[in-house]
CSV table of C-alpha atoms in Angstrom, one decimal:
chain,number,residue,atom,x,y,z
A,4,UNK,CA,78.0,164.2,77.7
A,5,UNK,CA,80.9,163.7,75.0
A,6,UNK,CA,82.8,160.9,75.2
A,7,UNK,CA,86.4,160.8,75.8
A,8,UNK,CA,88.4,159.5,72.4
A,9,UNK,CA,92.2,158.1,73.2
A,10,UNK,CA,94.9,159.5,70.6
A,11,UNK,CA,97.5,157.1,68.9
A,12,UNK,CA,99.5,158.0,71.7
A,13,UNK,CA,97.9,157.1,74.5
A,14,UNK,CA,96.7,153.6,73.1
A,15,UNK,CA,100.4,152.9,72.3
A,16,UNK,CA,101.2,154.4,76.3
A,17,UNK,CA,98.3,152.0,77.4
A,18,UNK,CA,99.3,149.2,75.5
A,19,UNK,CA,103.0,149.3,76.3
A,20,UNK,CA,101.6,149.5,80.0
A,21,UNK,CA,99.4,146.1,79.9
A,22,UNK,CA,102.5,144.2,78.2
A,23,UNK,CA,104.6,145.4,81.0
A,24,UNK,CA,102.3,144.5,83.5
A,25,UNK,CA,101.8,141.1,81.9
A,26,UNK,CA,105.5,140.6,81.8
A,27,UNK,CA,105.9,141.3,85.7
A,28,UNK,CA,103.3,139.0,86.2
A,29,UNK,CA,104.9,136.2,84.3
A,30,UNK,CA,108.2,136.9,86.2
A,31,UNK,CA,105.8,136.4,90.0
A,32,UNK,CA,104.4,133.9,88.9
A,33,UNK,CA,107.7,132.2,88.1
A,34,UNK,CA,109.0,133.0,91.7
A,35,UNK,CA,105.2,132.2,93.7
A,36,UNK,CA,104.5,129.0,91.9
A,37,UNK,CA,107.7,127.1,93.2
A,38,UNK,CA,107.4,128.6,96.6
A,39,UNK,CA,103.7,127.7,96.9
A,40,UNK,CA,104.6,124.0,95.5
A,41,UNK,CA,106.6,124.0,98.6
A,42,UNK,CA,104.3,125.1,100.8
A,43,UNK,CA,101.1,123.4,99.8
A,44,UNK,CA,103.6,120.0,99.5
A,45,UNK,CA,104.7,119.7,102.6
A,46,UNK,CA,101.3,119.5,104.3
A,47,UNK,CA,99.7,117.4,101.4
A,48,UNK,CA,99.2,113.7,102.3
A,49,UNK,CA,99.6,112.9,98.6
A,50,UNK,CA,102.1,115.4,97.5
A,51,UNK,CA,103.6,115.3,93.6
A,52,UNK,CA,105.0,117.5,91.4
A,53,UNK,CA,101.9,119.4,90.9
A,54,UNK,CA,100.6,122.8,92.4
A,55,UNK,CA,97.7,121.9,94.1
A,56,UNK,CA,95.1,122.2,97.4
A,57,UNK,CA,95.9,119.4,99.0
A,58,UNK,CA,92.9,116.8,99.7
A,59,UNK,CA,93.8,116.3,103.3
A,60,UNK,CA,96.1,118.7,105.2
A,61,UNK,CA,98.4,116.4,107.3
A,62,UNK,CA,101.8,117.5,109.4
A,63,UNK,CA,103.3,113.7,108.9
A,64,UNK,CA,106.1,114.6,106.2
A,65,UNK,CA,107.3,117.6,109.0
A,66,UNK,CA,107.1,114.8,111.8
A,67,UNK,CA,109.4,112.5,109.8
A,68,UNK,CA,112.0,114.9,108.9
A,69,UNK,CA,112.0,116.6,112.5
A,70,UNK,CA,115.1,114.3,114.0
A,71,UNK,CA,117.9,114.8,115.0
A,72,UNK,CA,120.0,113.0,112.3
A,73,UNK,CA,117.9,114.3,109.2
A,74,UNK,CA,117.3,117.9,110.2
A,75,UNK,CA,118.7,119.1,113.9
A,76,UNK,CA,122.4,118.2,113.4
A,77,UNK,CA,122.5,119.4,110.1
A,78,UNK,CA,120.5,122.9,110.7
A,79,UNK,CA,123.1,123.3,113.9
A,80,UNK,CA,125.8,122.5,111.5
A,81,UNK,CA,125.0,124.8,108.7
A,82,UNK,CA,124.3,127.6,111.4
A,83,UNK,CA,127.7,127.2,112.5
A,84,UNK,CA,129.7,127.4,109.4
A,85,UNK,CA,127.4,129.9,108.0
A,86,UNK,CA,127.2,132.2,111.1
A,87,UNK,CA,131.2,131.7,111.5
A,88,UNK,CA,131.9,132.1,108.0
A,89,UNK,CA,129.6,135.5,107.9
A,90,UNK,CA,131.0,136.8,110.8
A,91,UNK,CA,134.7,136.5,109.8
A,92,UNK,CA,133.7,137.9,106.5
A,93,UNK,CA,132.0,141.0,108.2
A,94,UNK,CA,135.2,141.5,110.1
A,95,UNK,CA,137.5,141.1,107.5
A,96,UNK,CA,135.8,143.1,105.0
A,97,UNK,CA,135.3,145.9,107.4
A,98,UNK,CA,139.1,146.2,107.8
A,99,UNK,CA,139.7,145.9,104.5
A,100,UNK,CA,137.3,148.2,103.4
A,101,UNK,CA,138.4,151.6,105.3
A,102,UNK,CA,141.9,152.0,104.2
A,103,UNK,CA,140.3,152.0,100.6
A,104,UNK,CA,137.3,154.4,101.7
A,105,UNK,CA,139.6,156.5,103.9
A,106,UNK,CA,143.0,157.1,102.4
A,107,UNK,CA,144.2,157.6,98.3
A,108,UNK,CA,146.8,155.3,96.9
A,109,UNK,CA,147.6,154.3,93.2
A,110,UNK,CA,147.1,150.9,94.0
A,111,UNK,CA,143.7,151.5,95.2
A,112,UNK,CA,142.1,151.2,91.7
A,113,UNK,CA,143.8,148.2,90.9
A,114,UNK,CA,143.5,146.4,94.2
A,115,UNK,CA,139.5,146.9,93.6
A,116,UNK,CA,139.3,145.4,89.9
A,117,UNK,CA,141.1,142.5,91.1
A,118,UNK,CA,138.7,142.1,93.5
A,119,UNK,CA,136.0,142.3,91.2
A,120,UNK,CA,137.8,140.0,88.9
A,121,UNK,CA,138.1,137.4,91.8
A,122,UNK,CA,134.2,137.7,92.4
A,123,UNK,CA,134.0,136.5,89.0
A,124,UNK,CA,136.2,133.3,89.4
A,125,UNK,CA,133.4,129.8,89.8
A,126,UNK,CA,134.6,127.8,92.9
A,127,UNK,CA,135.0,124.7,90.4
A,128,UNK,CA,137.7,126.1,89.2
A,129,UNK,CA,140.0,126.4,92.3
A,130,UNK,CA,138.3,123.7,94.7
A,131,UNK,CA,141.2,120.9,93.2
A,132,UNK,CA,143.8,123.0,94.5
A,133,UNK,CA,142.1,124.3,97.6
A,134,UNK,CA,141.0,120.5,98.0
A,135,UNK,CA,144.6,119.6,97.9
A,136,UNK,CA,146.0,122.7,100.0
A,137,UNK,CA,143.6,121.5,102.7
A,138,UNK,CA,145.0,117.8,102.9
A,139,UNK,CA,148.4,119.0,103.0
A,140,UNK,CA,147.7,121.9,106.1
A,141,UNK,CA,145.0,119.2,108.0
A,142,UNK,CA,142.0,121.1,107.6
A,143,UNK,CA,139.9,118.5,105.6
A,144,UNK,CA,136.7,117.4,107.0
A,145,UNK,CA,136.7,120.4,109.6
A,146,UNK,CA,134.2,123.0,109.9
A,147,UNK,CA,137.3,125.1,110.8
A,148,UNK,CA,138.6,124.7,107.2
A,149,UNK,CA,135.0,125.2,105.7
A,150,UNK,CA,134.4,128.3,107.2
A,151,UNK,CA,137.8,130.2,106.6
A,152,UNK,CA,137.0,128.7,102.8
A,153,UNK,CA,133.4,130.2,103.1
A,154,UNK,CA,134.8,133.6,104.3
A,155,UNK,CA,137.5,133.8,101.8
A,156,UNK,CA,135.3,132.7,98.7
A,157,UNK,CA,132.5,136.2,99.6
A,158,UNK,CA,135.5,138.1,101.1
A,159,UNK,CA,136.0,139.8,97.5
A,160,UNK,CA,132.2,141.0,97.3
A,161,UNK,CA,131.8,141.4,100.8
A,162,UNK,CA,134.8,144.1,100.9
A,163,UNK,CA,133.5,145.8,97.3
A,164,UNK,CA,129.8,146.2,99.1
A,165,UNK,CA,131.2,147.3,102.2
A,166,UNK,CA,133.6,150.1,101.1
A,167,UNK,CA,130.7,151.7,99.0
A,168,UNK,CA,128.7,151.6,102.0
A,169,UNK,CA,131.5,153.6,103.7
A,170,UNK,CA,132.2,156.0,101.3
A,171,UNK,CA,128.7,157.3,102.2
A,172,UNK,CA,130.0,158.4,105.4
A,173,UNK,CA,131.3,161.7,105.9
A,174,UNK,CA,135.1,161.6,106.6
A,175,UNK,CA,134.5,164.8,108.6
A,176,UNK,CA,132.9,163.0,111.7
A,177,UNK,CA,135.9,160.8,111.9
A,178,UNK,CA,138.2,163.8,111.7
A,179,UNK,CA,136.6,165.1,114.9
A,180,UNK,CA,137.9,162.0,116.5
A,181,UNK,CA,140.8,162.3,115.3
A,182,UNK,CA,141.0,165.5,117.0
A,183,UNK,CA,139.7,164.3,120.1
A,184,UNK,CA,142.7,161.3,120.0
A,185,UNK,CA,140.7,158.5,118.6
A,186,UNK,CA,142.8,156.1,117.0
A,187,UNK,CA,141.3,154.7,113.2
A,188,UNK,CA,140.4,151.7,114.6
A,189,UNK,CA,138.7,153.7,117.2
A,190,UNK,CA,136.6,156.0,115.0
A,191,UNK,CA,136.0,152.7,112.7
A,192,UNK,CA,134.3,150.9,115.8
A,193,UNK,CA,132.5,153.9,117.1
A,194,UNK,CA,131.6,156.4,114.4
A,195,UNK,CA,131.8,154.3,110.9
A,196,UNK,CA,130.4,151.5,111.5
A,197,UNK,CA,127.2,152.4,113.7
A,198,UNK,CA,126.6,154.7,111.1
A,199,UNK,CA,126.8,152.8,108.5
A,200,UNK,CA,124.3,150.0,109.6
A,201,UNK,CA,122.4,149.7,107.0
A,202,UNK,CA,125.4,148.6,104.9
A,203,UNK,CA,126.8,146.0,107.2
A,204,UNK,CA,123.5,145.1,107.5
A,205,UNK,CA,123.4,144.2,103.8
A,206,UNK,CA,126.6,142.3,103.7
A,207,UNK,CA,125.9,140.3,106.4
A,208,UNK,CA,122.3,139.0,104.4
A,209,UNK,CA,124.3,138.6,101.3
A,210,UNK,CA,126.8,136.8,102.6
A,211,UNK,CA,124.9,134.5,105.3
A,212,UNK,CA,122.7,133.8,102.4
A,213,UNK,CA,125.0,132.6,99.6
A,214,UNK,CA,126.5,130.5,101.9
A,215,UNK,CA,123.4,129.1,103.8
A,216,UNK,CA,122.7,127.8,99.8
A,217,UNK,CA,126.2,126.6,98.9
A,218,UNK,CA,126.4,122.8,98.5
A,219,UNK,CA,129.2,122.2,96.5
A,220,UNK,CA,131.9,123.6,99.1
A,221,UNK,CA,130.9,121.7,101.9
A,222,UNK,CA,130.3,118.3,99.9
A,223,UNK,CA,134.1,119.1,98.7
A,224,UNK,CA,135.3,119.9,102.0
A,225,UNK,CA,133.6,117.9,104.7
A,226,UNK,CA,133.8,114.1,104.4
A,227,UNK,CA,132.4,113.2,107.7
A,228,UNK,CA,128.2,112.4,107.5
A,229,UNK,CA,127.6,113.7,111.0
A,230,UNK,CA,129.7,117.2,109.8
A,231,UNK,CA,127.3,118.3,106.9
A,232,UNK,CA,125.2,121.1,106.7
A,233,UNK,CA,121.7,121.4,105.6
A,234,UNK,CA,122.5,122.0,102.3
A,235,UNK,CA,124.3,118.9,101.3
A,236,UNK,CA,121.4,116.5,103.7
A,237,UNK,CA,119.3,117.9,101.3
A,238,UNK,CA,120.3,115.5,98.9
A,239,UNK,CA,119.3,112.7,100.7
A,240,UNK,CA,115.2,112.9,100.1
A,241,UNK,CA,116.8,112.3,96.3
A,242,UNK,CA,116.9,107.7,95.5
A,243,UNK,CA,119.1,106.4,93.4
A,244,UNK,CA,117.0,105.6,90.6
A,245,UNK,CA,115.0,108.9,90.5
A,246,UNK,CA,112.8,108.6,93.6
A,247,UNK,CA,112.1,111.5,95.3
A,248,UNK,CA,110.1,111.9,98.9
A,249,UNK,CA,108.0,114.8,97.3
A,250,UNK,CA,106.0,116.0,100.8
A,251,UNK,CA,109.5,115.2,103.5
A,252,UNK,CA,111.8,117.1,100.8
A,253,UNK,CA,108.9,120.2,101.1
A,254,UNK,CA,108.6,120.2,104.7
A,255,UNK,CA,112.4,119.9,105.3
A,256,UNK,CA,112.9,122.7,102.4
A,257,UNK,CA,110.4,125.2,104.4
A,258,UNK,CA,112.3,123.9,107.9
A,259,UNK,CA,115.8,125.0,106.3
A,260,UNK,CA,114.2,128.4,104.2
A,261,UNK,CA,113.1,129.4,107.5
A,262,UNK,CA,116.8,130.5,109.3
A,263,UNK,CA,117.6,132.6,106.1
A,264,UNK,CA,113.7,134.5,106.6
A,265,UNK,CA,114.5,135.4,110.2
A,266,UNK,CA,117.6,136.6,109.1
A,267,UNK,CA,115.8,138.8,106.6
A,268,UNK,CA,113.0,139.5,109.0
A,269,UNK,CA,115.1,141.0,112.0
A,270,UNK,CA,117.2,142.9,109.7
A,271,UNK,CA,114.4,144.6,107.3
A,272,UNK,CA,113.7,147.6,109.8
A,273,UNK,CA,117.5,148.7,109.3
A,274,UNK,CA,117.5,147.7,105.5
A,275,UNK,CA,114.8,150.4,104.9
A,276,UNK,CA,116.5,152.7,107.4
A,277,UNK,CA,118.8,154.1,105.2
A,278,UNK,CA,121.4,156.5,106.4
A,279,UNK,CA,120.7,159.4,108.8
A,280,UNK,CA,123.7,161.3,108.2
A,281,UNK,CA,121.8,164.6,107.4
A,282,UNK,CA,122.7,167.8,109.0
A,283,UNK,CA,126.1,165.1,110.6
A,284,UNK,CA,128.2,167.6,109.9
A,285,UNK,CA,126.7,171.0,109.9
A,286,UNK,CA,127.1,174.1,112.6
């Protein structure tokens, strides 16, 4: 039977394949090696800085950081600025998104670059002034405070993400409403937004997310031990003079990861949904 001989083509097609393929898994491995630190460190009785089995499996380091003052407190504390501040965002950007989906102005384009331009400004930049404007209207070292800060600093992306998603949805079906005597806010509530899950389904992620991980604005903001969020307590498994509780800082980092997965988790189903709008607006 005669062999099969590859032309300078397909070597160069099945060599370009391998180096990809070695170059995706460089990037896992720079994602799974981290996470499985974490995860093999936080039941390892001698944990270090090394990815390893660990010699004896042992749940001490997730009894010592399971108390109120070094984990409950400050998980219940980052749920409620993080779950206020992504709701108000949601909100927000919803109502700010339709009149830019729905209706043509000239400011329109303009009012969308600045918000693109804003999503580019670092939160170093403008937490002296906002640090300032919060002592002067009493809303230092208040979750209140933190949270309208949280929803203002992802309100920019949050409406740019949200108004795409709604673009997807055929102004027709509203117009129907409108026929029927819905108001806009009406045919927002009941016909955009149910149908446009998927979308408000990714800003909420995006936004719960980046501020579940923020530790500089609440560190700024909140002054008061017993006030700080997760994200900021984490700082504490961290000595002075380069110490670090290697197994308690893995089991506390898996404790706090896991809010943010169950987030993912519950919404994954609609993520992958997509949008069912086909025959919406046919016959």
């Amino acid at each position: 039977m005669p062999t099969r001989t590859r032309t300078p083509a397909s070597r160069r097609t099945l060599r370009r394949r391998l180096t990809a393929d070695a170059g995706l898994l460089v990037v896992a491995a720079a994602f799974v090696l981290p996470l499985a630190w974490v995860v093999l460190s936080s039941v390892d009785a001698r944990a270090d800085l090394r990815v390893r089995l660990p010699d004896s499996v042992t749940l001490a380091h997730y009894e010592a950081v399971l108390t109120p003052d070094i984990t409950v407190t400050p998980l219940l504390n980052s749920l409620l600025l993080c779950g206020g501040g992504t709701a108000l965002t949601v909100v927000c950007a919803a109502l700010a998104a339709y009149p830019l989906s729905r209706f043509r102005s000239r400011l329109n384009r303009p009012f969308l670059l600045t918000i693109l331009f804003a999503t580019s400004l670092p939160i170093t930049a403008i937490m002296v002034p906002v640090y300032a404007l919060f002592v002067r209207v009493n809303l230092i070292d208040t979750h209140e405070g933190t949270i309208l800060f949280f929803a203002a600093s992802q309100l920019p992306f949050a409406i740019w993400l949200m108004k795409n998603f709604m673009d997807g949805v055929p102004k027709e079906l509203e117009e129907a409403a409108w026929t029927d005597g819905a108001s806009p806010l009406q045919s927002l509530l009941r016909i955009v937004l149910p149908l446009m899950g998927p979308g408000v389904a990714v800003v909420t992620v995006f936004s719960f997310v980046m501020m579940w991980g923020n530790f500089f604005v609440p560190f700024m903001l909140l002054l008061t031990p017993d006030q700080m969020p997760a994200a900021v307590s984490i700082n504490e498994f961290f000595g002075n003079k380069g110490t670090v509780v290697y197994g308690e800082l893995a089991a506390f980092s898996v404790i706090y990861s896991t809010p943010v997965i169950l987030l993912y988790v519950g919404v994954a189903r609609r993520l992958g949904g997509g949008f069912a709008l086909g025959g919406a607006v046919k016959g």
